Amino acid sequence: MSHQTLDRAPAPAARTRSGLVLAIILTCQLMLILDATVMNVALPRIQNDLGFTPTGLSWVMTAYSLVFGGLLLLGGRAGDLFGRRRMFVAGTALFTLASLAGGLANSAGLLIAARVLQGVGAAMAGPSTLALVTTTFTEAKARVRALSLFSAMSSGGFAIGLIVGGLLTEWISWRAALFINVPFGLAIVLLAPRFVPEPERRRAHLDLPGAITGTLGVGSLVFAFTHAASDGWVNPVTLGSLAAGLVLLAGFVAIEARTAMPLVPLRLFADRNRSAAYVSFFFGPMAMMSMFFFLTQFMQDIRHFAALATGFAFLPMAVLIFTMSRLVPRLLPRYGPKPLAVTGSLLMVAGVGWLAMLTTDSAYFPALLGPLVLMGLGGGLAFAPLNVIVMATVPTEDAGAAGGVLQTMQQVGSTLGLGVLVTVFGSVTRSAGTTGAQLTVDGMTAAFATAAVFAAGTFLVALTFRRATASARP
């Protein structure tokens, strides 16, 4: 592509169409990410309405993340082979129908089944969202901008989910948190075939041995992490699932190294920056999930915030993540990924470390607002370049697989992190000599201190980024 082509401004009609395409894709991504946290603040009311046991209630969240994370690799490669727009539309349609069924559920079993189907639909559509951004926006600056906005949706969607969940639960019902997906999902299903271009498909066969071992391996690990959160790491089911997941993933790597058309081409990891970005997207969500999970409980159980106030408490963080996503496209070509990722990860370490000093009397300002501001700034700087690093130079035929790996790292990282942090919380609260609110806060601060270690891992990985050359820099 010539220099003149890269710099030529697109025609107004083309800009309008590309803007609509990006809006369709980002709306889908926001729905998928939002549903990982939108039910958080509604869990007490769901338990009362549907008669969940305290142990079973966690599966409202776990059922979605387990299936979503386990099937992402398969969904990514299926989009490459069978058509990304087709998988995007089909996955969104299934997700929308499952959201409707979940909102209408009159028993605990039906709601869990709906959440499972939501996870299947999300795994079908999720990798194709990132791949469609890459294949649709081929001009350099437009691609960086689109990928940065995509990253903002991916990172900020967790916080937005808490805000939306608080609003809908307080004003209408917890069911509205599921029903809200229906009009947006229908709009995507109707508009995508008309406006979103279908990339050229490859004629190939799906790597079934890799699909089976990879899907079962990731699914076993995600299950082990979530099971450990409730039953501990020494539980036989946890250990068995963990061992099975590691064995299956080892077999998966061996299969991928030998097959001609792998589910995850190992060449994706040949680029040092891309490999480091994958690892960063594993450690970063491990730290971020402590913010959403424990801070929500601190606000509601310790400081007695209402559901609506809890949701809006996260608004500064969401605003800052989106603000940084607008700045990153200007900063990335000038400085490269390393300074942004290093600065962002340091801010995240400071933010989570600040939360490790919470007490039962900590007020929103500055003890909560300060860490939220640091995490918003840090998350925006640290994560926005990662999608660009992974997707900007990936071969077109591997875009779905690359997006699937990226989102798998995010999903598995957040689930593993939550499992570890809940285990830390449980061990502290069982052994501490205090009681009541102080005992709970002691467990939370220990979990936040552990999350700061995860954030430090993101910082160490950021140090390994190499400055891109002028020809390779997005």
Short mmCIF file of C-alpha atoms in Angstrom, two decimals, residues 10-418:
data_model
loop_
_atom_site.label_atom_id
_atom_site.label_comp_id
_atom_site.label_asym_id
_atom_site.label_seq_id
_atom_site.Cartn_x
_atom_site.Cartn_y
_atom_site.Cartn_z
CA PRO A 10 -11.61 8.50 3.13
CA ALA A 11 -14.69 9.85 1.44
CA PRO A 12 -17.56 10.98 3.72
CA ALA A 13 -19.75 8.05 2.67
CA ALA A 14 -16.93 5.62 3.39
CA ARG A 15 -16.32 7.21 6.79
CA THR A 16 -20.01 6.93 7.65
CA ARG A 17 -20.13 3.27 6.64
CA SER A 18 -16.92 2.41 8.49
CA GLY A 19 -18.23 4.23 11.56
CA LEU A 20 -21.42 2.16 11.46
CA VAL A 21 -19.44 -1.06 11.05
CA LEU A 22 -17.30 -0.16 14.06
CA ALA A 23 -20.39 0.71 16.11
CA ILE A 24 -21.94 -2.69 15.32
CA ILE A 25 -18.78 -4.57 16.29
CA LEU A 26 -18.12 -2.56 19.46
CA THR A 27 -21.74 -2.92 20.60
CA CYS A 28 -21.42 -6.68 20.35
CA GLN A 29 -18.11 -6.69 22.25
CA LEU A 30 -19.58 -4.49 24.98
CA MET A 31 -22.53 -6.87 25.41
CA LEU A 32 -20.24 -9.90 25.74
CA ILE A 33 -17.91 -8.26 28.28
CA LEU A 34 -20.67 -6.49 30.17
CA ASP A 35 -22.41 -9.78 30.94
CA ALA A 36 -19.39 -10.95 32.92
CA THR A 37 -20.19 -8.38 35.66
CA VAL A 38 -23.69 -7.00 35.02
CA MET A 39 -25.24 -9.61 37.32
CA ASN A 40 -22.82 -8.95 40.23
CA VAL A 41 -24.83 -6.34 42.10
CA ALA A 42 -28.08 -8.25 41.40
CA LEU A 43 -26.99 -11.55 42.99
CA PRO A 44 -28.78 -11.02 46.34
CA ARG A 45 -32.12 -10.38 44.58
CA ILE A 46 -31.61 -13.31 42.21
CA GLN A 47 -31.03 -15.56 45.21
CA ASN A 48 -34.26 -14.39 46.85
CA ASP A 49 -36.37 -14.70 43.68
CA LEU A 50 -35.15 -18.08 42.41
CA GLY A 51 -34.14 -19.82 45.63
CA PHE A 52 -30.44 -20.29 44.91
CA THR A 53 -28.28 -21.85 47.59
CA PRO A 54 -25.26 -19.72 48.63
CA THR A 55 -22.94 -22.16 46.81
CA GLY A 56 -25.13 -22.41 43.73
CA LEU A 57 -25.43 -18.65 43.41
CA SER A 58 -21.81 -18.34 42.25
CA TRP A 59 -22.70 -20.34 39.14
CA VAL A 60 -24.74 -17.40 37.83
CA MET A 61 -21.36 -15.81 37.12
CA THR A 62 -19.25 -18.94 36.69
CA ALA A 63 -21.45 -20.70 34.11
CA TYR A 64 -20.95 -17.84 31.67
CA SER A 65 -17.20 -17.40 32.14
CA LEU A 66 -16.55 -21.16 32.13
CA VAL A 67 -18.21 -21.79 28.76
CA PHE A 68 -17.05 -18.49 27.24
CA GLY A 69 -13.42 -19.12 28.16
CA GLY A 70 -13.48 -22.81 27.26
CA LEU A 71 -14.83 -22.38 23.73
CA LEU A 72 -13.02 -19.22 22.61
CA LEU A 73 -10.20 -21.00 20.78
CA LEU A 74 -12.66 -23.13 18.85
CA GLY A 75 -14.81 -20.09 18.06
CA GLY A 76 -11.80 -18.17 16.77
CA ARG A 77 -10.70 -20.82 14.31
CA ALA A 78 -14.27 -21.59 13.24
CA GLY A 79 -14.63 -17.96 12.20
CA ASP A 80 -11.49 -18.20 10.07
CA LEU A 81 -12.77 -21.31 8.30
CA PHE A 82 -16.54 -20.86 8.07
CA GLY A 83 -16.80 -17.08 7.78
CA ARG A 84 -16.23 -14.48 10.47
CA ARG A 85 -19.36 -12.50 9.77
CA ARG A 86 -21.39 -15.70 9.76
CA MET A 87 -20.01 -16.74 13.16
CA PHE A 88 -20.42 -13.17 14.42
CA VAL A 89 -24.11 -13.07 13.48
CA ALA A 90 -24.87 -16.63 14.59
CA GLY A 91 -23.12 -16.16 17.93
CA THR A 92 -24.90 -12.86 18.57
CA ALA A 93 -28.26 -14.43 17.71
CA LEU A 94 -27.69 -17.29 20.16
CA PHE A 95 -26.48 -14.88 22.84
CA THR A 96 -29.60 -12.73 22.33
CA LEU A 97 -32.01 -15.69 22.56
CA ALA A 98 -30.22 -16.97 25.67
CA SER A 99 -30.48 -13.50 27.25
CA LEU A 100 -34.23 -13.51 26.63
CA ALA A 101 -34.54 -17.00 28.12
CA GLY A 102 -32.51 -15.98 31.16
CA GLY A 103 -34.69 -12.96 31.77
CA LEU A 104 -37.79 -15.18 31.66
CA ALA A 105 -36.29 -17.95 33.83
CA ASN A 106 -38.46 -18.98 36.78
CA SER A 107 -36.02 -21.42 38.38
CA ALA A 108 -32.34 -21.57 39.27
CA GLY A 109 -31.71 -24.38 36.77
CA LEU A 110 -33.21 -22.47 33.85
CA LEU A 111 -31.16 -19.36 34.61
CA ILE A 112 -27.93 -21.37 34.76
CA ALA A 113 -28.81 -23.09 31.46
CA ALA A 114 -29.43 -19.69 29.86
CA ARG A 115 -26.08 -18.44 31.12
CA VAL A 116 -24.38 -21.49 29.59
CA LEU A 117 -25.99 -20.74 26.22
CA GLN A 118 -24.92 -17.11 26.55
CA GLY A 119 -21.36 -18.36 26.97
CA VAL A 120 -21.61 -20.50 23.83
CA GLY A 121 -22.91 -17.56 21.80
CA ALA A 122 -20.23 -15.27 23.21
CA ALA A 123 -17.48 -17.74 22.29
CA MET A 124 -18.83 -17.92 18.73
CA ALA A 125 -19.07 -14.15 18.26
CA GLY A 126 -16.20 -12.89 20.44
CA PRO A 127 -13.14 -13.84 18.37
CA SER A 128 -14.84 -12.68 15.18
CA THR A 129 -15.39 -9.19 16.61
CA LEU A 130 -11.65 -8.62 16.90
CA ALA A 131 -10.92 -10.32 13.58
CA LEU A 132 -13.54 -8.21 11.77
CA VAL A 133 -11.98 -5.01 13.13
CA THR A 134 -8.61 -6.11 11.76
CA THR A 135 -9.86 -7.13 8.32
CA THR A 136 -12.29 -4.20 7.91
CA PHE A 137 -9.97 -1.38 8.93
CA THR A 138 -6.92 -1.82 6.72
CA GLU A 139 -5.68 1.80 6.76
CA ALA A 140 -3.02 2.16 9.47
CA LYS A 141 -4.41 5.03 11.54
CA ALA A 142 -7.99 3.79 11.30
CA ARG A 143 -6.95 0.33 12.45
CA VAL A 144 -5.05 1.63 15.48
CA ARG A 145 -8.01 3.83 16.44
CA ALA A 146 -10.50 0.97 16.02
CA LEU A 147 -8.37 -1.48 17.99
CA SER A 148 -7.87 1.06 20.78
CA LEU A 149 -11.63 1.60 21.04
CA PHE A 150 -12.09 -2.16 21.03
CA SER A 151 -9.63 -2.45 23.91
CA ALA A 152 -11.52 0.24 25.81
CA MET A 153 -14.74 -1.75 25.43
CA SER A 154 -12.96 -4.89 26.60
CA SER A 155 -11.42 -3.24 29.68
CA GLY A 156 -14.13 -0.71 30.52
CA GLY A 157 -16.98 -3.15 29.90
CA PHE A 158 -16.42 -4.78 33.29
CA ALA A 159 -16.94 -1.44 35.07
CA ILE A 160 -19.84 -0.48 32.80
CA GLY A 161 -21.48 -3.81 33.67
CA LEU A 162 -21.52 -2.85 37.34
CA ILE A 163 -23.01 0.56 36.53
CA VAL A 164 -25.70 -0.86 34.24
CA GLY A 165 -26.43 -3.70 36.65
CA GLY A 166 -26.87 -1.26 39.52
CA LEU A 167 -29.18 0.99 37.50
CA LEU A 168 -31.41 -1.78 36.21
CA THR A 169 -31.55 -3.72 39.47
CA GLU A 170 -32.40 -0.63 41.51
CA TRP A 171 -34.94 0.88 39.10
CA ILE A 172 -36.53 -2.13 37.39
CA SER A 173 -35.46 -5.71 38.17
CA TRP A 174 -32.46 -8.01 37.88
CA ARG A 175 -34.21 -9.52 34.85
CA ALA A 176 -33.75 -6.23 32.98
CA ALA A 177 -29.99 -6.81 33.07
CA LEU A 178 -30.61 -9.73 30.69
CA PHE A 179 -33.48 -8.25 28.71
CA ILE A 180 -31.39 -5.20 27.76
CA ASN A 181 -29.30 -7.43 25.49
CA VAL A 182 -32.30 -8.31 23.33
CA PRO A 183 -32.86 -5.04 21.37
CA PHE A 184 -29.13 -4.51 20.87
CA GLY A 185 -28.61 -8.11 19.82
CA LEU A 186 -31.48 -7.96 17.33
CA ALA A 187 -30.10 -4.73 15.85
CA ILE A 188 -26.69 -6.37 15.37
CA VAL A 189 -28.21 -9.48 13.76
CA LEU A 190 -30.20 -7.33 11.32
CA LEU A 191 -27.52 -4.76 10.48
CA ALA A 192 -24.35 -6.87 10.35
CA PRO A 193 -25.21 -8.85 7.18
CA ARG A 194 -25.95 -5.59 5.40
CA PHE A 195 -23.03 -3.41 6.48
CA VAL A 196 -20.21 -5.58 7.89
CA PRO A 197 -18.06 -6.97 5.05
CA GLU A 198 -17.37 -10.71 4.99
CA PRO A 199 -13.63 -11.41 4.72
CA GLU A 200 -12.49 -14.02 2.25
CA ARG A 201 -12.75 -17.53 3.67
CA ARG A 202 -10.12 -20.21 3.44
CA ARG A 203 -11.06 -23.63 2.13
CA ALA A 204 -9.78 -25.87 4.88
CA HIS A 205 -10.72 -28.48 7.45
CA LEU A 206 -11.21 -27.76 11.12
CA ASP A 207 -8.48 -29.20 13.32
CA LEU A 208 -10.78 -31.52 15.31
CA PRO A 209 -8.08 -33.17 17.49
CA GLY A 210 -6.76 -29.73 18.37
CA ALA A 211 -10.30 -28.41 18.89
CA ILE A 212 -11.16 -31.22 21.31
CA THR A 213 -7.95 -31.12 23.35
CA GLY A 214 -7.74 -27.31 23.36
CA THR A 215 -11.39 -26.76 24.30
CA LEU A 216 -11.39 -29.46 27.00
CA GLY A 217 -8.00 -28.30 28.29
CA VAL A 218 -9.00 -24.65 28.67
CA GLY A 219 -12.42 -25.66 30.01
CA SER A 220 -10.83 -27.94 32.61
CA LEU A 221 -8.48 -25.20 33.78
CA VAL A 222 -11.28 -22.62 34.00
CA PHE A 223 -13.40 -25.13 35.94
CA ALA A 224 -10.50 -25.90 38.29
CA PHE A 225 -9.97 -22.20 39.02
CA THR A 226 -13.64 -21.52 39.68
CA HIS A 227 -14.04 -24.70 41.76
CA ALA A 228 -11.00 -23.73 43.85
CA ALA A 229 -12.69 -20.45 44.74
CA SER A 230 -15.48 -22.31 46.56
CA ASP A 231 -13.88 -25.62 47.58
CA GLY A 232 -10.17 -24.86 47.88
CA TRP A 233 -7.04 -25.85 45.96
CA VAL A 234 -6.53 -29.16 47.76
CA ASN A 235 -10.02 -30.44 46.88
CA PRO A 236 -9.78 -33.66 44.78
CA VAL A 237 -12.07 -32.27 42.07
CA THR A 238 -9.98 -29.10 41.83
CA LEU A 239 -6.71 -31.02 41.62
CA GLY A 240 -8.12 -33.54 39.13
CA SER A 241 -9.47 -30.79 36.87
CA LEU A 242 -6.19 -28.88 37.08
CA ALA A 243 -4.13 -31.96 36.19
CA ALA A 244 -6.47 -32.89 33.35
CA GLY A 245 -6.31 -29.37 31.96
CA LEU A 246 -2.50 -29.29 31.98
CA VAL A 247 -2.24 -32.72 30.32
CA LEU A 248 -4.79 -31.81 27.67
CA LEU A 249 -3.08 -28.50 26.89
CA ALA A 250 0.29 -30.25 26.59
CA GLY A 251 -1.33 -32.61 24.10
CA PHE A 252 -2.89 -29.63 22.34
CA VAL A 253 0.51 -27.96 21.83
CA ALA A 254 1.94 -31.22 20.49
CA ILE A 255 -0.96 -31.55 18.01
CA GLU A 256 -0.71 -27.93 16.88
CA ALA A 257 3.02 -28.32 16.20
CA ARG A 258 2.39 -31.22 13.81
CA THR A 259 -0.89 -30.47 12.04
CA ALA A 260 -0.91 -28.67 8.70
CA MET A 261 -3.92 -26.47 9.55
CA PRO A 262 -3.80 -25.90 13.31
CA LEU A 263 -6.50 -24.42 15.49
CA VAL A 264 -3.90 -22.03 16.93
CA PRO A 265 -0.92 -21.55 14.62
CA LEU A 266 2.18 -21.54 16.81
CA ARG A 267 3.66 -18.92 14.48
CA LEU A 268 1.45 -16.43 16.32
CA PHE A 269 3.96 -16.61 19.18
CA ALA A 270 7.06 -16.08 17.01
CA ASP A 271 6.85 -12.29 17.41
CA ARG A 272 8.22 -11.24 20.80
CA ASN A 273 5.89 -8.28 21.24
CA ARG A 274 2.85 -10.36 20.38
CA SER A 275 3.82 -13.10 22.84
CA ALA A 276 4.43 -10.50 25.57
CA ALA A 277 1.04 -8.93 24.83
CA TYR A 278 -0.65 -12.30 25.31
CA VAL A 279 1.06 -12.74 28.69
CA SER A 280 0.11 -9.19 29.71
CA PHE A 281 -3.52 -9.91 28.86
CA PHE A 282 -3.25 -12.89 31.21
CA PHE A 283 -1.78 -11.07 34.24
CA GLY A 284 -3.68 -7.79 33.84
CA PRO A 285 -7.22 -9.21 34.23
CA MET A 286 -6.01 -11.26 37.20
CA ALA A 287 -5.40 -7.98 39.01
CA MET A 288 -8.43 -6.14 37.60
CA MET A 289 -10.95 -8.75 38.75
CA SER A 290 -10.05 -8.12 42.41
CA MET A 291 -11.15 -4.53 41.88
CA PHE A 292 -14.59 -5.50 40.59
CA PHE A 293 -15.29 -8.49 42.82
CA PHE A 294 -14.02 -7.40 46.24
CA LEU A 295 -14.55 -3.67 45.92
CA THR A 296 -18.21 -4.25 45.02
CA GLN A 297 -18.64 -6.29 48.20
CA PHE A 298 -16.73 -3.71 50.27
CA MET A 299 -19.04 -0.94 49.10
CA GLN A 300 -22.24 -2.89 49.70
CA ASP A 301 -21.43 -5.02 52.76
CA ILE A 302 -18.99 -2.79 54.67
CA ARG A 303 -19.92 0.76 53.62
CA HIS A 304 -23.60 -0.11 52.90
CA PHE A 305 -23.82 1.45 49.44
CA ALA A 306 -27.02 0.78 47.51
CA ALA A 307 -26.80 -1.19 44.26
CA LEU A 308 -27.17 2.01 42.21
CA ALA A 309 -24.52 3.89 44.21
CA THR A 310 -22.15 0.92 43.91
CA GLY A 311 -22.48 0.91 40.14
CA PHE A 312 -21.89 4.65 39.81
CA ALA A 313 -18.89 4.47 42.11
CA PHE A 314 -17.03 2.78 39.25
CA LEU A 315 -17.94 5.53 36.75
CA PRO A 316 -14.63 7.47 37.08
CA MET A 317 -12.68 4.34 36.21
CA ALA A 318 -14.80 3.62 33.13
CA VAL A 319 -14.56 7.24 31.92
CA LEU A 320 -10.78 7.26 32.28
CA ILE A 321 -10.37 3.97 30.41
CA PHE A 322 -12.34 5.37 27.47
CA THR A 323 -10.47 8.68 27.64
CA MET A 324 -7.14 6.89 27.46
CA SER A 325 -8.39 4.84 24.51
CA ARG A 326 -8.76 8.11 22.60
CA LEU A 327 -5.21 9.17 23.46
CA VAL A 328 -3.43 5.88 22.77
CA PRO A 329 -3.81 6.05 18.94
CA ARG A 330 -1.84 9.33 19.06
CA LEU A 331 0.77 8.11 21.53
CA LEU A 332 1.42 4.62 20.15
CA PRO A 333 2.92 5.61 16.74
CA ARG A 334 5.20 8.15 18.44
CA TYR A 335 6.46 6.17 21.43
CA GLY A 336 5.73 2.53 20.68
CA PRO A 337 4.12 0.06 23.11
CA LYS A 338 6.81 -0.20 25.79
CA PRO A 339 6.56 3.23 27.50
CA LEU A 340 2.75 3.07 27.52
CA ALA A 341 2.62 -0.48 28.91
CA VAL A 342 5.30 0.21 31.55
CA THR A 343 3.60 3.41 32.75
CA GLY A 344 0.14 1.84 32.75
CA SER A 345 1.21 -1.25 34.65
CA LEU A 346 2.98 0.85 37.30
CA LEU A 347 -0.21 2.85 37.82
CA MET A 348 -2.13 -0.41 38.21
CA VAL A 349 0.35 -1.66 40.82
CA ALA A 350 -0.10 1.61 42.73
CA GLY A 351 -3.90 1.44 42.47
CA VAL A 352 -4.29 -2.12 43.73
CA GLY A 353 -1.60 -1.58 46.36
CA TRP A 354 -3.55 1.41 47.68
CA LEU A 355 -6.62 -0.82 48.12
CA ALA A 356 -4.53 -3.15 50.28
CA MET A 357 -4.63 -0.39 52.94
CA LEU A 358 -8.45 -0.28 53.25
CA THR A 359 -10.06 -0.22 56.70
CA THR A 360 -13.66 -0.58 57.82
CA ASP A 361 -13.87 3.24 58.02
CA SER A 362 -12.41 4.01 54.58
CA ALA A 363 -14.54 6.59 52.78
CA TYR A 364 -15.11 6.80 49.04
CA PHE A 365 -12.85 9.85 48.82
CA PRO A 366 -9.95 9.32 48.69
CA ALA A 367 -9.58 5.67 49.71
CA LEU A 368 -11.74 4.28 46.88
CA LEU A 369 -11.76 7.05 44.29
CA GLY A 370 -7.95 7.29 44.25
CA PRO A 371 -7.39 3.62 43.34
CA LEU A 372 -10.21 3.74 40.79
CA VAL A 373 -8.56 6.72 39.08
CA LEU A 374 -5.17 5.00 39.02
CA MET A 375 -6.69 1.77 37.66
CA GLY A 376 -8.60 3.67 34.99
CA LEU A 377 -5.50 5.51 33.81
CA GLY A 378 -3.29 2.45 34.13
CA GLY A 379 -5.70 0.01 32.53
CA GLY A 380 -6.25 2.33 29.57
CA LEU A 381 -2.53 2.80 28.98
CA ALA A 382 -1.52 -0.81 29.63
CA PHE A 383 -4.25 -2.64 27.72
CA ALA A 384 -5.15 -0.40 24.79
CA PRO A 385 -1.83 -1.05 22.97
CA LEU A 386 -2.13 -4.82 23.40
CA ASN A 387 -4.89 -5.36 20.85
CA VAL A 388 -2.89 -3.29 18.39
CA ILE A 389 0.30 -5.26 19.07
CA VAL A 390 -1.46 -8.59 18.59
CA MET A 391 -3.69 -7.77 15.64
CA ALA A 392 -2.00 -4.99 13.64
CA THR A 393 0.53 -7.26 11.92
CA VAL A 394 -1.14 -10.68 12.14
CA PRO A 395 -1.74 -12.42 8.78
CA THR A 396 -5.33 -12.08 7.61
CA GLU A 397 -5.90 -15.83 7.58
CA ASP A 398 -4.92 -16.04 11.25
CA ALA A 399 -6.90 -13.04 12.52
CA GLY A 400 -9.67 -15.12 14.11
CA ALA A 401 -7.22 -17.46 15.81
CA ALA A 402 -5.16 -14.52 17.10
CA GLY A 403 -8.27 -12.84 18.49
CA GLY A 404 -9.43 -16.09 20.06
CA VAL A 405 -6.10 -16.56 21.85
CA LEU A 406 -6.15 -12.96 23.09
CA GLN A 407 -9.65 -13.22 24.52
CA THR A 408 -8.92 -16.66 25.95
CA MET A 409 -5.95 -15.23 27.84
CA GLN A 410 -8.18 -12.46 29.19
CA GLN A 411 -10.99 -14.81 30.21
CA VAL A 412 -8.77 -17.51 31.74
CA GLY A 413 -6.59 -14.90 33.45
CA SER A 414 -9.56 -13.20 35.10
CA THR A 415 -11.02 -16.55 36.20
CA LEU A 416 -7.70 -17.84 37.54
CA GLY A 417 -7.06 -14.55 39.32
CA LEU A 418 -10.45 -14.60 40.98
#
